[in-house]
C-alpha positions as a Markdown table, in Angstrom:
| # | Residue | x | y | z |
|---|---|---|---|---|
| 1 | Unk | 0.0 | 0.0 | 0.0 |
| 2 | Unk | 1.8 | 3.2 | -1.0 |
| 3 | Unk | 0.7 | 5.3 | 2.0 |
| 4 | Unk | 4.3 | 7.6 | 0.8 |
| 5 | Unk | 2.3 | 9.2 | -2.6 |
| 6 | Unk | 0.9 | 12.7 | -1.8 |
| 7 | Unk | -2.6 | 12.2 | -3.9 |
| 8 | Unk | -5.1 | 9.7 | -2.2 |
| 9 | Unk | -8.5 | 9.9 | -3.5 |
| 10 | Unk | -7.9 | 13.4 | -5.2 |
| 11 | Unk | -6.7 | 14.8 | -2.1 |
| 12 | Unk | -3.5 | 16.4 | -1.5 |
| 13 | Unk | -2.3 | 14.7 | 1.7 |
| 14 | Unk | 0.4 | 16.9 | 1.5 |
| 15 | Unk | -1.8 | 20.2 | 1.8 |
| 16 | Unk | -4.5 | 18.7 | 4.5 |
| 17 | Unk | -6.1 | 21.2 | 7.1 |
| 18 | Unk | -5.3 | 21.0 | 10.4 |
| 19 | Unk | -8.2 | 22.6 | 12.7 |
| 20 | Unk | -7.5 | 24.3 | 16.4 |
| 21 | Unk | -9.5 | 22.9 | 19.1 |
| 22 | Unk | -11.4 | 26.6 | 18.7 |
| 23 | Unk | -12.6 | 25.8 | 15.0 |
| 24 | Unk | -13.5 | 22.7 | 16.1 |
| 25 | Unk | -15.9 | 23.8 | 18.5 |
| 26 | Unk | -17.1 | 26.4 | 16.6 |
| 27 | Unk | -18.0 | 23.9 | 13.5 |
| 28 | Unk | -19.5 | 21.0 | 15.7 |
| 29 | Unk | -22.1 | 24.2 | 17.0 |
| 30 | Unk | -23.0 | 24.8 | 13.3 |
| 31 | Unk | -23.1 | 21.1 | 13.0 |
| 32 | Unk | -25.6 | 20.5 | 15.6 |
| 33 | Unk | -27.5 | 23.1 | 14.2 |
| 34 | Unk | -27.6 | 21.2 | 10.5 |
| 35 | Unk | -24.7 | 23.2 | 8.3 |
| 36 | Unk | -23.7 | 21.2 | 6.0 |
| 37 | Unk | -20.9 | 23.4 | 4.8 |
| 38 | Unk | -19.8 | 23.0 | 8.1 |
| 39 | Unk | -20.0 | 19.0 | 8.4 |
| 40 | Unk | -17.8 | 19.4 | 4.9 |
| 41 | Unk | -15.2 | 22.0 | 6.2 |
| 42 | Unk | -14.9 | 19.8 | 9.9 |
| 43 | Unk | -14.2 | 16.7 | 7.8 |
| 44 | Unk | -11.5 | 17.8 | 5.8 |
| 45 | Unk | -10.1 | 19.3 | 8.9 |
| 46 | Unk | -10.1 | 15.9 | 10.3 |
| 47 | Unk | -8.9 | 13.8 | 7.4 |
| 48 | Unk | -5.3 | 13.9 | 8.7 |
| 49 | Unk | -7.0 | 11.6 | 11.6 |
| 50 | Unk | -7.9 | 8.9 | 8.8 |
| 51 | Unk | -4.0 | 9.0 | 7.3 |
| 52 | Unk | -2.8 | 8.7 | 10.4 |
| 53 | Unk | -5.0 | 5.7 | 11.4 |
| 54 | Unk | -4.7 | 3.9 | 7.5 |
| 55 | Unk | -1.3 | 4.0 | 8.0 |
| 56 | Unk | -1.1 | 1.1 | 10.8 |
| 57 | Unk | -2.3 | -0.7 | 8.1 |
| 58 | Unk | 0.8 | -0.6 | 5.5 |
| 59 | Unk | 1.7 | -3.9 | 5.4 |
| 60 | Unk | -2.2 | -5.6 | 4.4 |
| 61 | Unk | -1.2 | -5.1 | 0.8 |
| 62 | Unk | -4.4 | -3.1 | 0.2 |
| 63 | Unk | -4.9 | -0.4 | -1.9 |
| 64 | Unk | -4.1 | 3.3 | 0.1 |
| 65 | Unk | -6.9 | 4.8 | -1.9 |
| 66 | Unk | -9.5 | 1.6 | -0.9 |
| 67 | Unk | -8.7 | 2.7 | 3.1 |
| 68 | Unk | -8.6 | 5.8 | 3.2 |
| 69 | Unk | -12.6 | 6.3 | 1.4 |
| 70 | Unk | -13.2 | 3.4 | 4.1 |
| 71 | Unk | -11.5 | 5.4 | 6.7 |
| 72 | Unk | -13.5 | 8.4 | 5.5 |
| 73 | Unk | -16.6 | 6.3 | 6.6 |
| 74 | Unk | -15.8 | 5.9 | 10.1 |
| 75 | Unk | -14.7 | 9.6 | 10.5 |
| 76 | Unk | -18.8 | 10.8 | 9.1 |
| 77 | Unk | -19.9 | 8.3 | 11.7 |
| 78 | Unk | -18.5 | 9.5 | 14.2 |
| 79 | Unk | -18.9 | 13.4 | 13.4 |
| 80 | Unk | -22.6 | 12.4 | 13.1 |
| 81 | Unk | -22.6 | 10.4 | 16.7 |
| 82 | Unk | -20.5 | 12.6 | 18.5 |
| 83 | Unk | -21.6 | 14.2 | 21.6 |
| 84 | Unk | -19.7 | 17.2 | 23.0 |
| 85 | Unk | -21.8 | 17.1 | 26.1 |
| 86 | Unk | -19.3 | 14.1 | 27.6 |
| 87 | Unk | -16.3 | 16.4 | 27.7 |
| 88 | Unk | -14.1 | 13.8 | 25.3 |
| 89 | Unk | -11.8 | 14.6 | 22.8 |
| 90 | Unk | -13.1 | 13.8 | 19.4 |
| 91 | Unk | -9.9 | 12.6 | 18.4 |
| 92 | Unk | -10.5 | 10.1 | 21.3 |
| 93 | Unk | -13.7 | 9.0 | 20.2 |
| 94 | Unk | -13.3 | 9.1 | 16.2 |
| 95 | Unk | -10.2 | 6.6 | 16.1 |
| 96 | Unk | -11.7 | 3.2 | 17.2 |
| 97 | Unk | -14.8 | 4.2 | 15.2 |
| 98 | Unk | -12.1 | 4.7 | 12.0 |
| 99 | Unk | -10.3 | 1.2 | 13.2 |
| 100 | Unk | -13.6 | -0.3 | 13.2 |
| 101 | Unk | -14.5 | 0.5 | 10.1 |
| 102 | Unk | -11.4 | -0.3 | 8.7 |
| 103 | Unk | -10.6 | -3.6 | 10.8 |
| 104 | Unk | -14.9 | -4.7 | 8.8 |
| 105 | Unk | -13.7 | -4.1 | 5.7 |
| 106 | Unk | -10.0 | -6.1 | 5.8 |
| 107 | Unk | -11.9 | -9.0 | 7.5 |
| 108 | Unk | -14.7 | -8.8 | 4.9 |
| 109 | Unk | -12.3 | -8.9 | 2.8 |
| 110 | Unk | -10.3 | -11.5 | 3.8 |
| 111 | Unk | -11.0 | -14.3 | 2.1 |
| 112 | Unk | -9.0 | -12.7 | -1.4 |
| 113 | Unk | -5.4 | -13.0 | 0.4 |
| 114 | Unk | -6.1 | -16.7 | 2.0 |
| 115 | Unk | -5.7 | -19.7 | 0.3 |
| 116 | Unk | -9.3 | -21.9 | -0.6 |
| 117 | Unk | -8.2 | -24.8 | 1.5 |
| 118 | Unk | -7.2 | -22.4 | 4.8 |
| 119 | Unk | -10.6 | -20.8 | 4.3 |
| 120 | Unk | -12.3 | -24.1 | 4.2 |
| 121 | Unk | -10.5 | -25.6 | 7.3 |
| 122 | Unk | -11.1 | -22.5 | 8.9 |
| 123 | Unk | -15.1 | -22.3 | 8.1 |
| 124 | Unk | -15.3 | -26.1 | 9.2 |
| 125 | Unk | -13.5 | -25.7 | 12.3 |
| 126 | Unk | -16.3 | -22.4 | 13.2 |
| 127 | Unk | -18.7 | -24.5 | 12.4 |
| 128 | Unk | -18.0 | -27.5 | 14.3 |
| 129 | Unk | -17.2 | -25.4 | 17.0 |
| 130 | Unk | -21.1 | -24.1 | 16.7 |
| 131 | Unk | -22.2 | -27.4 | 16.2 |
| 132 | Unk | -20.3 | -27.9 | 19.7 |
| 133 | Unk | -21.5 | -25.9 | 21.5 |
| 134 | Unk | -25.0 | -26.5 | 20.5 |
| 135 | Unk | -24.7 | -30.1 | 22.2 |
| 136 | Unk | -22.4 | -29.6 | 24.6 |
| 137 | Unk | -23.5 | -26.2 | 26.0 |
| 138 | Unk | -19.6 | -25.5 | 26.1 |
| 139 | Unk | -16.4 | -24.7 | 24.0 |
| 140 | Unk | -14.7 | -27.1 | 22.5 |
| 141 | Unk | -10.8 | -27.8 | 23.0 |
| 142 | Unk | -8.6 | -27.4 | 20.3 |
| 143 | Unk | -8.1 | -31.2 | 20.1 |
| 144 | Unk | -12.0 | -31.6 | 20.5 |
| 145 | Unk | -12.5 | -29.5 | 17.7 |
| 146 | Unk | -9.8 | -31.0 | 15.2 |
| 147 | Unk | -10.8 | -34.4 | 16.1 |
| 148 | Unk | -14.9 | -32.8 | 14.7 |
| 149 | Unk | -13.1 | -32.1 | 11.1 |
| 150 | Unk | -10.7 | -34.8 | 10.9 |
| 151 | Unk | -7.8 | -32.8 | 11.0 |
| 152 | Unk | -4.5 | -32.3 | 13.2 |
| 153 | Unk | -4.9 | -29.6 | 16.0 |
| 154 | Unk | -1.9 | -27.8 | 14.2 |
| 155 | Unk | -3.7 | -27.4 | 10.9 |
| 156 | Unk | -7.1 | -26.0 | 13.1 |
| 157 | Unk | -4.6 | -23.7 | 15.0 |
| 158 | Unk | -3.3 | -22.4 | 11.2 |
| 159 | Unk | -6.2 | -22.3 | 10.1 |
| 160 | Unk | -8.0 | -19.7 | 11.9 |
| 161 | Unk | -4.9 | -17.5 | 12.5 |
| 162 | Unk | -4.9 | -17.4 | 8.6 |
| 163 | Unk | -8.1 | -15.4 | 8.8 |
| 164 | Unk | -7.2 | -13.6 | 11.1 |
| 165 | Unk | -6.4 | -9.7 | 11.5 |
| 166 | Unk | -3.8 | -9.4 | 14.6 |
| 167 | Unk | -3.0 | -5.8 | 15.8 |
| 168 | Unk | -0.4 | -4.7 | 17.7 |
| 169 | Unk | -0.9 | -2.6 | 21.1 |
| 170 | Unk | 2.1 | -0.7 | 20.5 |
| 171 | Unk | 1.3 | 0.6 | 17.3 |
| 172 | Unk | 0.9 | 4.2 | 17.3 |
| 173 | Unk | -2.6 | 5.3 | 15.3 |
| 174 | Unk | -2.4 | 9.0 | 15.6 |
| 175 | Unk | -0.6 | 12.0 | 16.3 |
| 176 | Unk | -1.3 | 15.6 | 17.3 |
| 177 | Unk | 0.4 | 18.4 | 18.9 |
| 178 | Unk | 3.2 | 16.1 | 19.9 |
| 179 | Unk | 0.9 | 13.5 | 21.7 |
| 180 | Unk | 0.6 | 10.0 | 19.8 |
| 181 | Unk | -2.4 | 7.7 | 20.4 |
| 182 | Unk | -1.7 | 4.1 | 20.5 |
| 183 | Unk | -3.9 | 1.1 | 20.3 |
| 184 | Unk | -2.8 | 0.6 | 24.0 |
| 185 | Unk | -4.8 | 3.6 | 25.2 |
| 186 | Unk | -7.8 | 1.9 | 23.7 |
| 187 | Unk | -7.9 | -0.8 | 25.7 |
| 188 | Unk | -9.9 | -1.0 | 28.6 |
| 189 | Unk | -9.0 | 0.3 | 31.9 |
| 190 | Unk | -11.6 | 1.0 | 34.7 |
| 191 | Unk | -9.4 | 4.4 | 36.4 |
| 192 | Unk | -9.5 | 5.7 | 33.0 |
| 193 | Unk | -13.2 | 7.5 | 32.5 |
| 194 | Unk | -12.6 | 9.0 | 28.6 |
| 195 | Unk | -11.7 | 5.3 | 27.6 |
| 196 | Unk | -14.8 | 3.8 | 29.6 |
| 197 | Unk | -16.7 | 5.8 | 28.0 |
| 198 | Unk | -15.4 | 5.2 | 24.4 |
| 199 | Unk | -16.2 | 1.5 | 25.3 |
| 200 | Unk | -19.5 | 2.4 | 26.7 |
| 201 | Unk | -20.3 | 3.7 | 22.9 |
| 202 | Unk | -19.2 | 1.0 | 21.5 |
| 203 | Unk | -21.1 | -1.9 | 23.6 |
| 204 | Unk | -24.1 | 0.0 | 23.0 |
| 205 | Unk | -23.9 | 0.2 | 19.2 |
| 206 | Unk | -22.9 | -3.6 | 19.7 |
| 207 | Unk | -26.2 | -3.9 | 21.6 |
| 208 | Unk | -28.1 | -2.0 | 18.9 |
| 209 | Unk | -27.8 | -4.8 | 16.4 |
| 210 | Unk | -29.4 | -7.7 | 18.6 |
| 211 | Unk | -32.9 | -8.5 | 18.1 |
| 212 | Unk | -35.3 | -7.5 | 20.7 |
| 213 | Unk | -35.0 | -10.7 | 22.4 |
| 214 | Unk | -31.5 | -11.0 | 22.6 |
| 215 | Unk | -30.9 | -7.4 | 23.1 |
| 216 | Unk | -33.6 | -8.2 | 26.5 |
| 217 | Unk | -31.6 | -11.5 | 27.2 |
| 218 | Unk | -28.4 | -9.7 | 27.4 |
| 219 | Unk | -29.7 | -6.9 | 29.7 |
| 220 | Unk | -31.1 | -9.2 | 31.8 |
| 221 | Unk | -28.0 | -11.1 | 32.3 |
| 222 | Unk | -25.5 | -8.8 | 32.4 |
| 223 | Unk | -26.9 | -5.5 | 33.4 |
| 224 | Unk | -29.5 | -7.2 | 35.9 |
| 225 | Unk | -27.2 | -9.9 | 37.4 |
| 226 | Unk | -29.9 | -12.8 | 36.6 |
| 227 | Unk | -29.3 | -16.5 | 36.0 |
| 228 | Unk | -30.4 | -18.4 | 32.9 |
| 229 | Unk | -33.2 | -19.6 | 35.0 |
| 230 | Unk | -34.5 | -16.1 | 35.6 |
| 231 | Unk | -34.5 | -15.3 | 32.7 |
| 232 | Unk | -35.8 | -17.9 | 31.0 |
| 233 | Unk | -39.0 | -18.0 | 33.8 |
| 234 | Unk | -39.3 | -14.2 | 33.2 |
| 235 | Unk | -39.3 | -14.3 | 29.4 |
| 236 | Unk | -41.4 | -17.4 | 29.3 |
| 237 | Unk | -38.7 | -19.2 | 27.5 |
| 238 | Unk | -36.3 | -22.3 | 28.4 |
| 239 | Unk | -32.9 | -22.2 | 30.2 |
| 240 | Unk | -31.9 | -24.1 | 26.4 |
| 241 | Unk | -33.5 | -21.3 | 24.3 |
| 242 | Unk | -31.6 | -18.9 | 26.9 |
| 243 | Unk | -28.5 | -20.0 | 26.6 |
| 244 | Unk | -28.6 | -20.6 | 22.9 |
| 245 | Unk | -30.0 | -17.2 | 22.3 |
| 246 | Unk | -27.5 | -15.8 | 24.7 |
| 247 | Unk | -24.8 | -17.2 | 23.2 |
| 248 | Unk | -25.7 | -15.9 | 19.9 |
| 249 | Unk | -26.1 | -12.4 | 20.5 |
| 250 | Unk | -22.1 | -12.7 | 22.5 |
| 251 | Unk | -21.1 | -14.1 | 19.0 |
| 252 | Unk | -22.7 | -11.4 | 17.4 |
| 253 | Unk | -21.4 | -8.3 | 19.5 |
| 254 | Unk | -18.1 | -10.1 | 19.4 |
| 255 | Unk | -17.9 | -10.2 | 15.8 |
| 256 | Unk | -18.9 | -5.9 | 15.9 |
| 257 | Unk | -16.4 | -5.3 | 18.3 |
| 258 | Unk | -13.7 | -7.4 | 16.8 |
């Protein structure tokens, strides 16, 4: 990915904007307040964020062009679901939505830069693993789960690493006025309120995506403390259909979050 050429997309990277913590107020008001000169002014201002972010991603072989449009996605999303009310910077917020976004579309993607037979030990492997669980009510070992697809636990282990997308926590993902962000001060940590709060955001878009059921399920279980039982005897369900349900909408947020 040639991240060094000064034209991506049209744009000059060379000659990108870079907006005072002033302007940015000043545009998010006239944001709020619908301009949509204003949205287009704050998101060139910001489009040295997405470079900065892409960048981590140099060695996927993708085309620079590709992630930065894809990057350009996760920046409008979180301009338009930004709230200025929870005193956090936006660079704070806008960078694991721009991550996201691009982390979806390399793992969509995947499947072009993997072999057919890794893919197909690695799409046997998730679904014996389902299959599993689904009889077992638990995960499966490694060796469980080889022994499923007839294949050695080293070739299960390959497998799913192949479709993989590992990150590093020390890789830095932006920079401004001196201060670089790294995917380390993304991860969780509970004396930290800004990034609480930035995993807050993204649970609950996680949460969005569940059906009504599961969304209740999960909020019952986790937000309410219940036991299957509870649940199941408040929903008028089984402890089965819980679990099964439960597990599910995990799988699901996992796969958002991921």
């Amino acid at each position: 990915m040639a991240l060094n050429k000064v034209e991506i997309c049209g744009v000059n990277t060379s000659k990108l904007p870079l907006l005072t913590l002033e302007e940015k107020e000043r545009l998010f008001e006239k944001i709020e307040q619908g301009d949509k000169k204003a949205r287009e002014h704050f998101i060139k201002g910001n489009l040295r964020l997405v470079l900065s972010v892409i960048q981590r991603f140099s060695g996927n072989g993708e085309n620079a062009d590709d992630l930065f449009q894809v990057g350009c996605i996760g920046l409008m999303k979180a301009i338009d679901n930004f709230d200025r009310s929870l005193d956090v910077k936006f660079s704070t917020y806008a960078v694991p939505m721009i991550i996201g976004e691009v982390r979806r579309y390399l793992r969509d993607n995947n499947a072009i830069r993997v072999s057919r037979s890794l893919r197909d030990t690695a799409y046997k492997a998730i679904y014996a693993r389902e299959n599993f669980i689904k009889e077992y009510d638990r995960d499966p070992t490694m060796e469980e789960l080889a022994k499923e697809i007839g294949m050695t636990k080293e070739e299960v282990v390959y497998a799913l690493d192949a479709i993989a997308c590992p990150l590093s926590l020390y890789e830095p993902v932006y920079q401004e006025g001196g201060d670089t962000l790294y995917i380390m001060d993304q991860v969780s940590d509970k004396k930290n309120r800004e990034e609480n709060w930035v995993e807050h955001i993204s649970l609950r878009e996680a949460m969005k995506r569940l059906s009504d059921r599961e969304y209740n399920i999960i909020k019952l279980r986790f937000f309410e403390g219940k036991t299957q039982t509870e649940v199941a005897e408040e929903i008028s369900i089984s402890q089965a259909q819980v679990s099964r349900l439960e597990k599910a909408a995990l799988k699901s947020m996992r796969n958002y979050l991921i």
